[in-house]
Amino acid sequence: MPTTNLDETARQILAAASRRFLHYGYKKTTMSEIADDCNMSSGNLYRYFPSKLDIAEMFVRVLRGEQVDNLRTVLDAPGRSPAQKVRDFFLLKFKLAYERFHDKPKAFELSSELILERPKVALEWENAEGRVLGEILSEGNADGSFAIDDVPAITKILQNTAYRFTSPALFHESGEEALAVELNGVIDLVLDGFAWRSAHGEQGKTVSAASR
Amino acid sequence: MPTTNLDETARQILAAASRRFLHYGYKKTTMSEIADDCNMSSGNLYRYFPSKLDIAEMFVRVLRGEQVDNLRTVLDAPGRSPAQKVRDFFLLKFKLAYERFHDKPKAFELSSELILERPKVALEWENAEGRVLGEILSEGNADGSFAIDDVPAITKILQNTAYRFTSPALFHESGEEALAVELNGVIDLVLDGFAWRSAHGEQGKTVSAASR
DNA sequence: CGATTGAACAGTTTATATATTAGTCAGGCT
DNA sequence: AGCCTGACTAATATATAAACTGTTCAATCG
């Protein structure tokens, strides 16, 4: 998915643009500067990318592809139960978001700007992460630790419960440690929910549905 | 907490300001306009409020006080179990936020602007709502349906799990119905978590903690 | 004398003019 | 031909000037 589909020249352009995006941000890097870095004219950039925003989109796609790859390592961690992997997944996702927010602010800002214009990118990204999380849940179904009938639906619900720790709204307010403690509390609770459903099968859903 | 502490003149000022805030927004209403509405000079406003922002803060405090009162009615609903009240609480909170976002956009905008300058107001609000939620949890402890040792901590965790449905980030993306369905899914899961903990007592925490 | 005013000040917003930039394309180069 | 250039344009952004607004306070009023 990352740069492998791209022409050699396109890769060069993307690399030059990425350097400037990270240093100066999206709005403060001009097409002429990117072209100069690549020893070509600005007009030639448009032979490889339809617009400046598309370069930014590719930049974000690469970043997020790396993040999904990173999260995918949780799947192969040896000696970790599915429940532990659910926790690993969200703690790692939180840690990556928190760190990127604090020490790559320009990249974070660029992501936010891009998503305003290209919301589809955010959705695709959430779905890609959801597939990793879904694989963890399926593993748990296979070994009997979970009893989830609709994996995609539960995946979305899990993502909802952890949303506060993946959106930057809170990243100003508290330190990484305090937020991680709160996230662990959330995970404790939802894992206990899984434990209940695993022990009670379909009845688990009936019980909570009855509370409506 | 609302306007009862206020001087008669201060109430008049607040009422005039509120009308203009709702119609035109915070930045587009001037102190002179508020003063004119009250048949007084702009300078005289400062005998009753230290600054324009403080008028806005009072306006938001009144709005939010009404919202907390509204949520508090969930506590007295007859024939509802504590689990049902937890669900009622969050569905009502979501509904109020969603509706206010869509049909009082100026009030929503003013809230957001104010919180940037006065974050303390947001914290106080969250704590006030947390106290209502905490009372529901204590009720559940009393009648044996829950088994929560640290009510304030669990209150915060519950607020975290539902955060996505109380922040306006998603209010553009989906309709009220679809979001309510997702919120119900979240509540189903955390209530099952409570069910597990209630059935297993302290062991519940041990089980999920062991997944670390 | 306490309550109120409105002119004055500093800071900010808005309006206007100037400059820069994203994107195009007719032509040049290889 | 296929790739690239760089002047050109419309749109955006920056810089500057004018107008306005929040806030203060000496003077006025009742």
XYZ file of C-alpha atoms (C1' of nucleotides) in Angstrom:
484
model
C 0.000 0.000 0.000
C 2.706 2.558 0.726
C 5.112 3.876 -1.862
C 5.577 0.617 -3.749
C 3.033 1.496 -6.424
C 4.763 4.774 -7.159
C 7.042 5.803 -9.962
C 10.639 6.528 -8.922
C 10.126 10.242 -9.576
C 6.878 10.258 -7.614
C 8.712 8.709 -4.671
C 11.342 11.425 -4.888
C 8.654 14.115 -4.892
C 6.883 12.507 -1.962
C 10.142 12.292 -0.007
C 10.960 15.951 -0.598
C 7.420 17.024 0.274
C 7.426 14.870 3.428
C 10.616 16.499 4.680
C 9.133 19.960 4.240
C 5.718 19.001 5.640
C 7.367 17.705 8.792
C 9.574 20.765 9.231
C 7.324 23.618 8.138
C 3.816 22.172 7.885
C 1.501 21.882 4.907
C 0.588 25.478 4.255
C 4.139 26.771 4.600
C 5.648 24.518 1.962
C 5.158 25.578 -1.633
C 5.060 23.500 -4.774
C 8.055 25.456 -6.123
C 10.119 24.501 -3.075
C 9.268 20.839 -3.509
C 10.139 21.111 -7.201
C 13.457 22.835 -6.423
C 14.365 20.075 -3.959
C 13.838 17.602 -6.799
C 15.622 19.750 -9.389
C 12.573 20.044 -11.552
C 9.995 22.653 -12.441
C 6.824 23.128 -10.450
C 4.700 22.278 -13.462
C 6.291 18.867 -13.665
C 4.965 17.930 -10.222
C 1.515 17.769 -11.756
C 2.593 14.949 -14.014
C 2.949 12.792 -10.889
C 0.324 14.156 -8.493
C -2.976 15.780 -9.456
C -2.671 18.413 -6.709
C -0.775 19.474 -3.610
C -3.519 17.986 -1.444
C -2.956 14.612 -3.086
C 0.704 14.717 -2.083
C -0.415 15.405 1.473
C -2.889 12.532 1.272
C -0.168 10.148 0.153
C 2.058 11.410 2.967
C -0.676 10.689 5.511
C -1.444 7.293 3.962
C 2.183 6.279 4.368
C 2.277 7.438 7.992
C -0.914 5.581 8.791
C 0.136 2.512 6.900
C 3.198 2.373 9.123
C 1.004 2.741 12.183
C -1.284 -0.100 11.127
C 1.777 -2.287 10.449
C 2.992 -1.394 13.907
C -0.328 -2.353 15.498
C -0.338 -5.585 13.537
C 2.742 -6.747 15.473
C 0.442 -7.148 18.467
C -1.158 -10.081 16.652
C 2.077 -12.043 16.515
C 3.176 -11.397 20.084
C 4.020 -14.812 21.520
C 2.500 -15.945 24.778
C -0.195 -13.257 24.874
C -3.845 -14.243 25.245
C -6.485 -12.619 23.025
C -7.632 -10.518 25.986
C -4.076 -9.363 26.550
C -3.774 -8.545 22.867
C -6.892 -6.377 23.006
C -5.220 -4.434 25.791
C -1.890 -4.319 23.957
C -3.645 -3.050 20.857
C -5.298 -0.077 22.535
C -2.367 0.812 24.762
C -0.056 0.784 21.755
C -2.489 2.790 19.662
C -2.807 5.323 22.458
C 0.955 5.486 22.935
C 1.589 6.010 19.224
C -1.047 8.737 18.982
C 0.141 10.457 22.135
C 3.787 10.433 21.103
C 3.106 11.534 17.570
C 0.967 14.352 18.869
C 3.771 15.571 21.099
C 6.883 15.089 19.013
C 5.609 15.279 15.462
C 3.116 18.133 15.831
C 3.353 19.130 12.183
C 2.420 15.627 11.070
C -0.510 15.607 13.457
C -1.683 18.992 12.246
C -1.385 17.884 8.635
C -3.473 14.808 9.381
C -6.198 16.926 10.925
C -6.208 19.399 8.043
C -6.343 16.632 5.475
C -9.226 14.863 7.165
C -11.323 17.997 6.931
C -10.989 17.855 3.134
C -10.746 14.076 2.692
C -12.844 12.412 5.406
C -12.700 9.155 3.478
C -9.063 8.744 4.484
C -9.985 8.727 8.164
C -12.664 6.117 7.587
C -10.309 3.860 5.648
C -7.753 4.186 8.385
C -10.247 3.306 11.108
C -11.374 0.305 9.079
C -7.795 -0.872 8.567
C -7.198 -0.752 12.313
C -10.554 -2.376 12.848
C -9.482 -5.340 10.738
C -6.474 -5.902 13.010
C -8.658 -5.657 16.083
C -11.185 -7.989 14.445
C -8.473 -10.602 13.941
C -7.709 -10.465 17.647
C -11.373 -10.990 18.458
C -11.617 -13.908 16.039
C -8.599 -15.470 17.696
C -10.441 -15.201 20.990
C -13.505 -16.834 19.473
C -11.333 -19.668 18.164
C -9.682 -20.445 21.477
C -12.927 -20.014 23.434
C -11.931 -16.981 25.485
C -14.504 -14.807 23.698
C -17.970 -15.596 22.369
C -18.579 -12.838 19.853
C -21.152 -13.485 17.160
C -20.836 -10.243 15.172
C -17.122 -9.452 15.136
C -17.298 -6.278 12.984
C -20.032 -4.801 15.186
C -18.112 -5.508 18.393
C -14.962 -4.143 16.788
C -16.725 -0.847 16.222
C -18.065 -0.825 19.772
C -14.583 -1.385 21.158
C -13.245 1.440 19.041
C -16.016 3.637 20.402
C -15.191 2.859 24.026
C -11.549 3.816 23.521
C -12.232 6.848 21.344
C -11.343 9.369 24.025
C -7.809 7.990 24.200
C -7.206 8.130 20.479
C -8.457 11.632 19.841
C -6.147 14.515 20.698
C -8.791 16.385 22.694
C -7.426 15.047 25.982
C -3.757 15.052 25.106
C -3.323 18.534 26.523
C -5.083 17.893 29.787
C -3.290 14.931 31.296
C 0.055 13.197 31.176
C 0.645 9.936 29.352
C 0.757 7.928 32.571
C -2.545 9.182 33.951
C -4.315 8.637 30.639
C -2.897 5.123 30.327
C -4.286 4.304 33.774
C -7.736 5.507 32.720
C -7.537 3.584 29.463
C -6.652 0.443 31.390
C -9.734 0.988 33.514
C -11.885 1.109 30.400
C -10.279 -2.054 29.037
C -10.734 -3.848 32.355
C -14.430 -3.155 32.187
C -15.028 -4.200 28.580
C -12.949 -7.339 29.048
C -15.125 -8.226 32.018
C -18.053 -7.694 29.673
C -16.507 -10.218 27.287
C -15.907 -12.607 30.184
C -19.580 -12.411 31.089
C -20.697 -13.038 27.531
C -18.256 -15.890 27.123
C -19.568 -17.535 30.294
C -23.238 -16.919 29.517
C -23.264 -17.178 25.737
C -26.203 -15.551 24.030
C -27.745 -14.943 27.421
C -25.233 -12.219 27.995
C -26.790 -10.129 25.274
C -30.243 -10.926 26.557
C -29.376 -9.719 30.022
C -28.063 -6.349 28.951
C -30.741 -5.933 26.296
C -33.309 -6.530 29.012
C -32.000 -3.432 30.765
C -33.462 -1.245 28.068
C -26.396 27.735 41.120
C -28.324 29.493 38.377
C -29.420 33.081 38.423
C -30.715 33.079 41.975
C -27.553 34.610 43.405
C -27.716 37.490 40.997
C -28.820 41.062 41.435
C -31.970 42.038 39.571
C -29.941 44.226 37.189
C -27.412 41.450 36.619
C -30.257 39.123 35.661
C -31.524 41.691 33.188
C -28.052 41.998 31.658
C -27.697 38.236 31.451
C -31.096 37.900 29.798
C -30.296 40.521 27.175
C -26.877 39.006 26.518
C -28.355 35.506 26.275
C -30.854 36.609 23.632
C -28.099 38.111 21.530
C -25.673 35.221 22.093
C -28.301 32.770 20.853
C -29.185 34.849 17.802
C -25.842 36.245 16.688
C -23.174 34.363 18.625
C -20.631 35.595 21.142
C -18.278 37.574 18.945
C -21.045 39.345 17.051
C -22.727 40.801 20.098
C -21.129 43.895 21.549
C -21.206 45.238 25.054
C -22.849 48.420 23.765
C -25.692 46.417 22.265
C -26.273 44.578 25.529
C -26.180 47.885 27.369
C -28.654 49.471 24.930
C -31.037 46.547 25.412
C -30.940 47.274 29.133
C -31.184 51.057 28.697
C -27.875 51.669 30.339
C -24.368 52.627 29.354
C -21.752 50.063 28.422
C -19.545 51.109 31.307
C -22.257 50.220 33.765
C -22.182 46.581 32.699
C -18.845 46.316 34.459
C -20.466 47.041 37.777
C -22.247 43.698 37.451
C -19.836 41.512 35.454
C -16.042 41.801 35.422
C -15.879 41.158 31.671
C -17.798 40.054 28.616
C -16.350 36.565 28.970
C -17.821 36.329 32.447
C -21.274 37.046 31.048
C -20.724 34.208 28.578
C -19.542 31.958 31.408
C -22.694 32.655 33.380
C -24.783 31.981 30.275
C -23.109 28.601 29.802
C -23.392 27.767 33.511
C -27.137 28.330 33.347
C -27.490 26.146 30.230
C -25.478 23.369 31.783
C -27.197 23.634 35.093
C -30.475 23.035 33.278
C -28.927 20.028 31.542
C -27.735 18.502 34.815
C -31.199 19.053 36.333
C -32.634 17.307 33.301
C -30.287 14.332 33.712
C -31.142 14.174 37.391
C -34.736 13.256 36.521
C -33.371 9.870 35.442
C -32.686 9.147 39.107
C -36.320 9.450 40.101
C -37.772 7.465 37.196
C -40.084 4.900 38.790
C -39.769 1.220 37.921
C -36.339 1.537 36.338
C -33.469 -0.641 37.558
C -30.041 0.917 38.175
C -28.773 -0.710 34.974
C -31.666 0.793 33.066
C -30.920 4.158 34.623
C -27.311 3.996 33.481
C -28.627 3.480 29.963
C -31.242 6.211 30.351
C -28.593 8.593 31.608
C -26.292 8.220 28.619
C -29.036 8.065 26.012
C -30.555 11.225 27.424
C -27.194 12.959 27.621
C -26.488 12.007 24.030
C -29.924 13.138 22.896
C -29.593 16.504 24.639
C -26.128 17.088 23.180
C -27.168 16.007 19.716
C -30.265 18.166 19.668
C -28.559 21.200 21.093
C -25.793 20.836 18.550
C -28.296 20.815 15.717
C -30.899 23.348 16.757
C -28.967 25.711 19.014
C -25.709 25.921 17.053
C -24.817 29.328 18.460
C -25.099 28.040 22.014
C -22.930 25.073 21.145
C -20.333 27.285 19.515
C -20.324 29.601 22.507
C -19.760 26.656 24.833
C -16.782 25.510 22.785
C -15.263 28.981 22.644
C -15.704 29.487 26.360
C -14.100 26.190 27.253
C -10.960 27.153 25.386
C -10.571 30.110 27.745
C -12.164 28.627 30.872
C -11.435 24.891 30.898
C -12.416 24.788 34.554
C -16.067 25.198 33.560
C -15.960 21.993 31.505
C -14.410 20.079 34.392
C -17.024 21.310 36.843
C -19.743 20.334 34.426
C -18.334 16.852 33.940
C -18.064 16.449 37.695
C -21.653 17.585 38.220
C -22.868 14.999 35.742
C -20.548 12.469 37.313
C -22.238 12.982 40.669
C -25.602 12.084 39.137
C -24.120 9.015 37.495
C -22.408 8.107 40.751
C -25.737 8.178 42.542
C -27.104 5.679 40.039
C -24.127 3.402 40.641
C -24.541 3.653 44.415
C -28.185 2.723 44.017
C -27.033 -0.381 42.153
C -24.588 -1.207 44.917
C -27.367 -0.854 47.465
C -29.791 -3.193 45.732
C -27.059 -5.682 44.826
C -27.220 -5.314 41.050
C -23.733 -3.790 40.970
C -20.634 -4.466 43.045
C -18.559 -1.343 42.611
C -15.958 -0.570 45.242
C -14.644 2.745 43.893
C -17.711 4.585 42.606
C -15.938 7.813 41.525
C -13.331 5.855 39.560
C -15.946 3.757 37.778
C -17.972 6.880 37.095
C -15.022 8.354 35.244
C -14.484 5.132 33.325
C -18.122 5.091 32.242
C -17.850 8.689 31.111
C -14.774 7.738 29.113
C -16.502 4.859 27.334
C -19.344 7.121 26.217
C -17.183 10.100 25.351
C -17.538 9.690 21.603
C -21.284 10.154 21.890
C -21.068 13.313 23.935
C -18.488 15.145 21.841
C -19.663 16.846 18.671
C -16.946 15.264 16.511
C -19.328 12.557 15.290
C -22.471 14.629 15.112
C -21.812 15.497 11.492
C -21.066 11.994 10.340
C -24.107 9.966 11.337
C -27.760 10.445 12.113
C -29.184 10.385 15.615
C -30.676 6.916 15.168
C -27.458 5.253 13.986
C -25.449 6.851 16.776
C -27.997 5.807 19.395
C -27.706 2.211 18.188
C -23.918 2.339 18.568
C -24.200 3.931 21.991
C -26.576 1.148 23.069
C -23.961 -1.359 21.942
C -21.371 0.300 24.158
C -23.755 0.328 27.101
C -24.662 -3.335 26.554
C -21.009 -4.241 26.829
C -20.166 -2.226 29.947
C -23.333 -3.438 31.678
C -22.253 -6.991 30.955
C -18.944 -6.017 32.541
C -20.843 -4.915 35.638
C -22.837 -8.143 35.588
C -19.611 -10.119 35.589
C -18.153 -8.119 38.439
C -21.356 -8.377 40.412
C -21.375 -12.161 39.999
C -17.678 -12.626 40.709
C -17.059 -9.861 43.230
C -13.460 -8.805 43.594
C -12.452 -11.686 41.383
C -13.841 -9.757 38.457
C -11.119 -7.178 38.789
C -8.512 -9.864 39.263
C -9.526 -11.584 36.061
C -9.261 -8.539 33.879
C -6.172 -7.282 35.670
C -4.564 -10.638 34.949
C -4.917 -9.866 31.252
C -2.231 -7.232 31.523
C -21.959 59.986 48.440
C -23.075 55.980 45.733
C -24.655 55.044 41.140
C -24.069 56.031 36.342
C -22.230 57.991 32.267
C -19.622 58.471 27.984
C -15.251 60.035 26.226
C -10.667 58.086 25.853
C -7.255 54.202 25.307
C -5.324 49.927 23.856
C -6.111 45.931 21.594
C -8.416 43.616 18.089
C -11.199 42.949 14.042
C -12.331 44.221 9.389
C -11.548 46.261 4.889
C -8.280 47.172 1.182
C -4.235 46.820 -1.531
C -0.319 44.118 -2.576
C 2.136 39.873 -3.204
C 2.439 34.860 -3.443
C 0.929 30.509 -4.761
C -1.571 26.438 -6.868
C -2.519 24.899 -11.048
C -2.472 25.310 -16.595
C -0.563 25.015 -21.005
C 1.696 26.425 -25.281
C 5.923 25.687 -26.523
C 11.074 23.669 -26.207
C 14.173 19.951 -25.443
C 15.963 15.204 -26.092
C 6.961 11.218 -30.080
C 7.395 11.748 -24.817
C 9.060 14.555 -21.076
C 9.770 18.779 -19.257
C 9.791 23.900 -18.754
C 8.469 28.439 -17.119
C 5.590 32.283 -18.050
C 0.596 33.040 -17.164
C -3.917 33.261 -14.510
C -7.204 32.875 -10.973
C -7.408 32.268 -6.361
C -5.358 32.574 -1.912
C -2.553 34.612 1.425
C -0.005 38.480 3.474
C 0.690 43.203 4.819
C -1.098 47.704 5.813
C -4.580 51.104 7.040
C -9.067 52.209 8.885
C -12.819 51.170 11.964
C -14.566 49.045 15.897
C -14.888 47.039 20.524
C -13.775 45.797 25.349
C -12.442 48.103 29.250
C -11.247 52.085 32.294
C -12.123 56.161 34.871
C -12.631 61.172 35.712
C -16.661 63.765 35.609
C -21.781 63.954 36.282
C -26.059 62.967 38.223
C -29.701 62.088 41.644
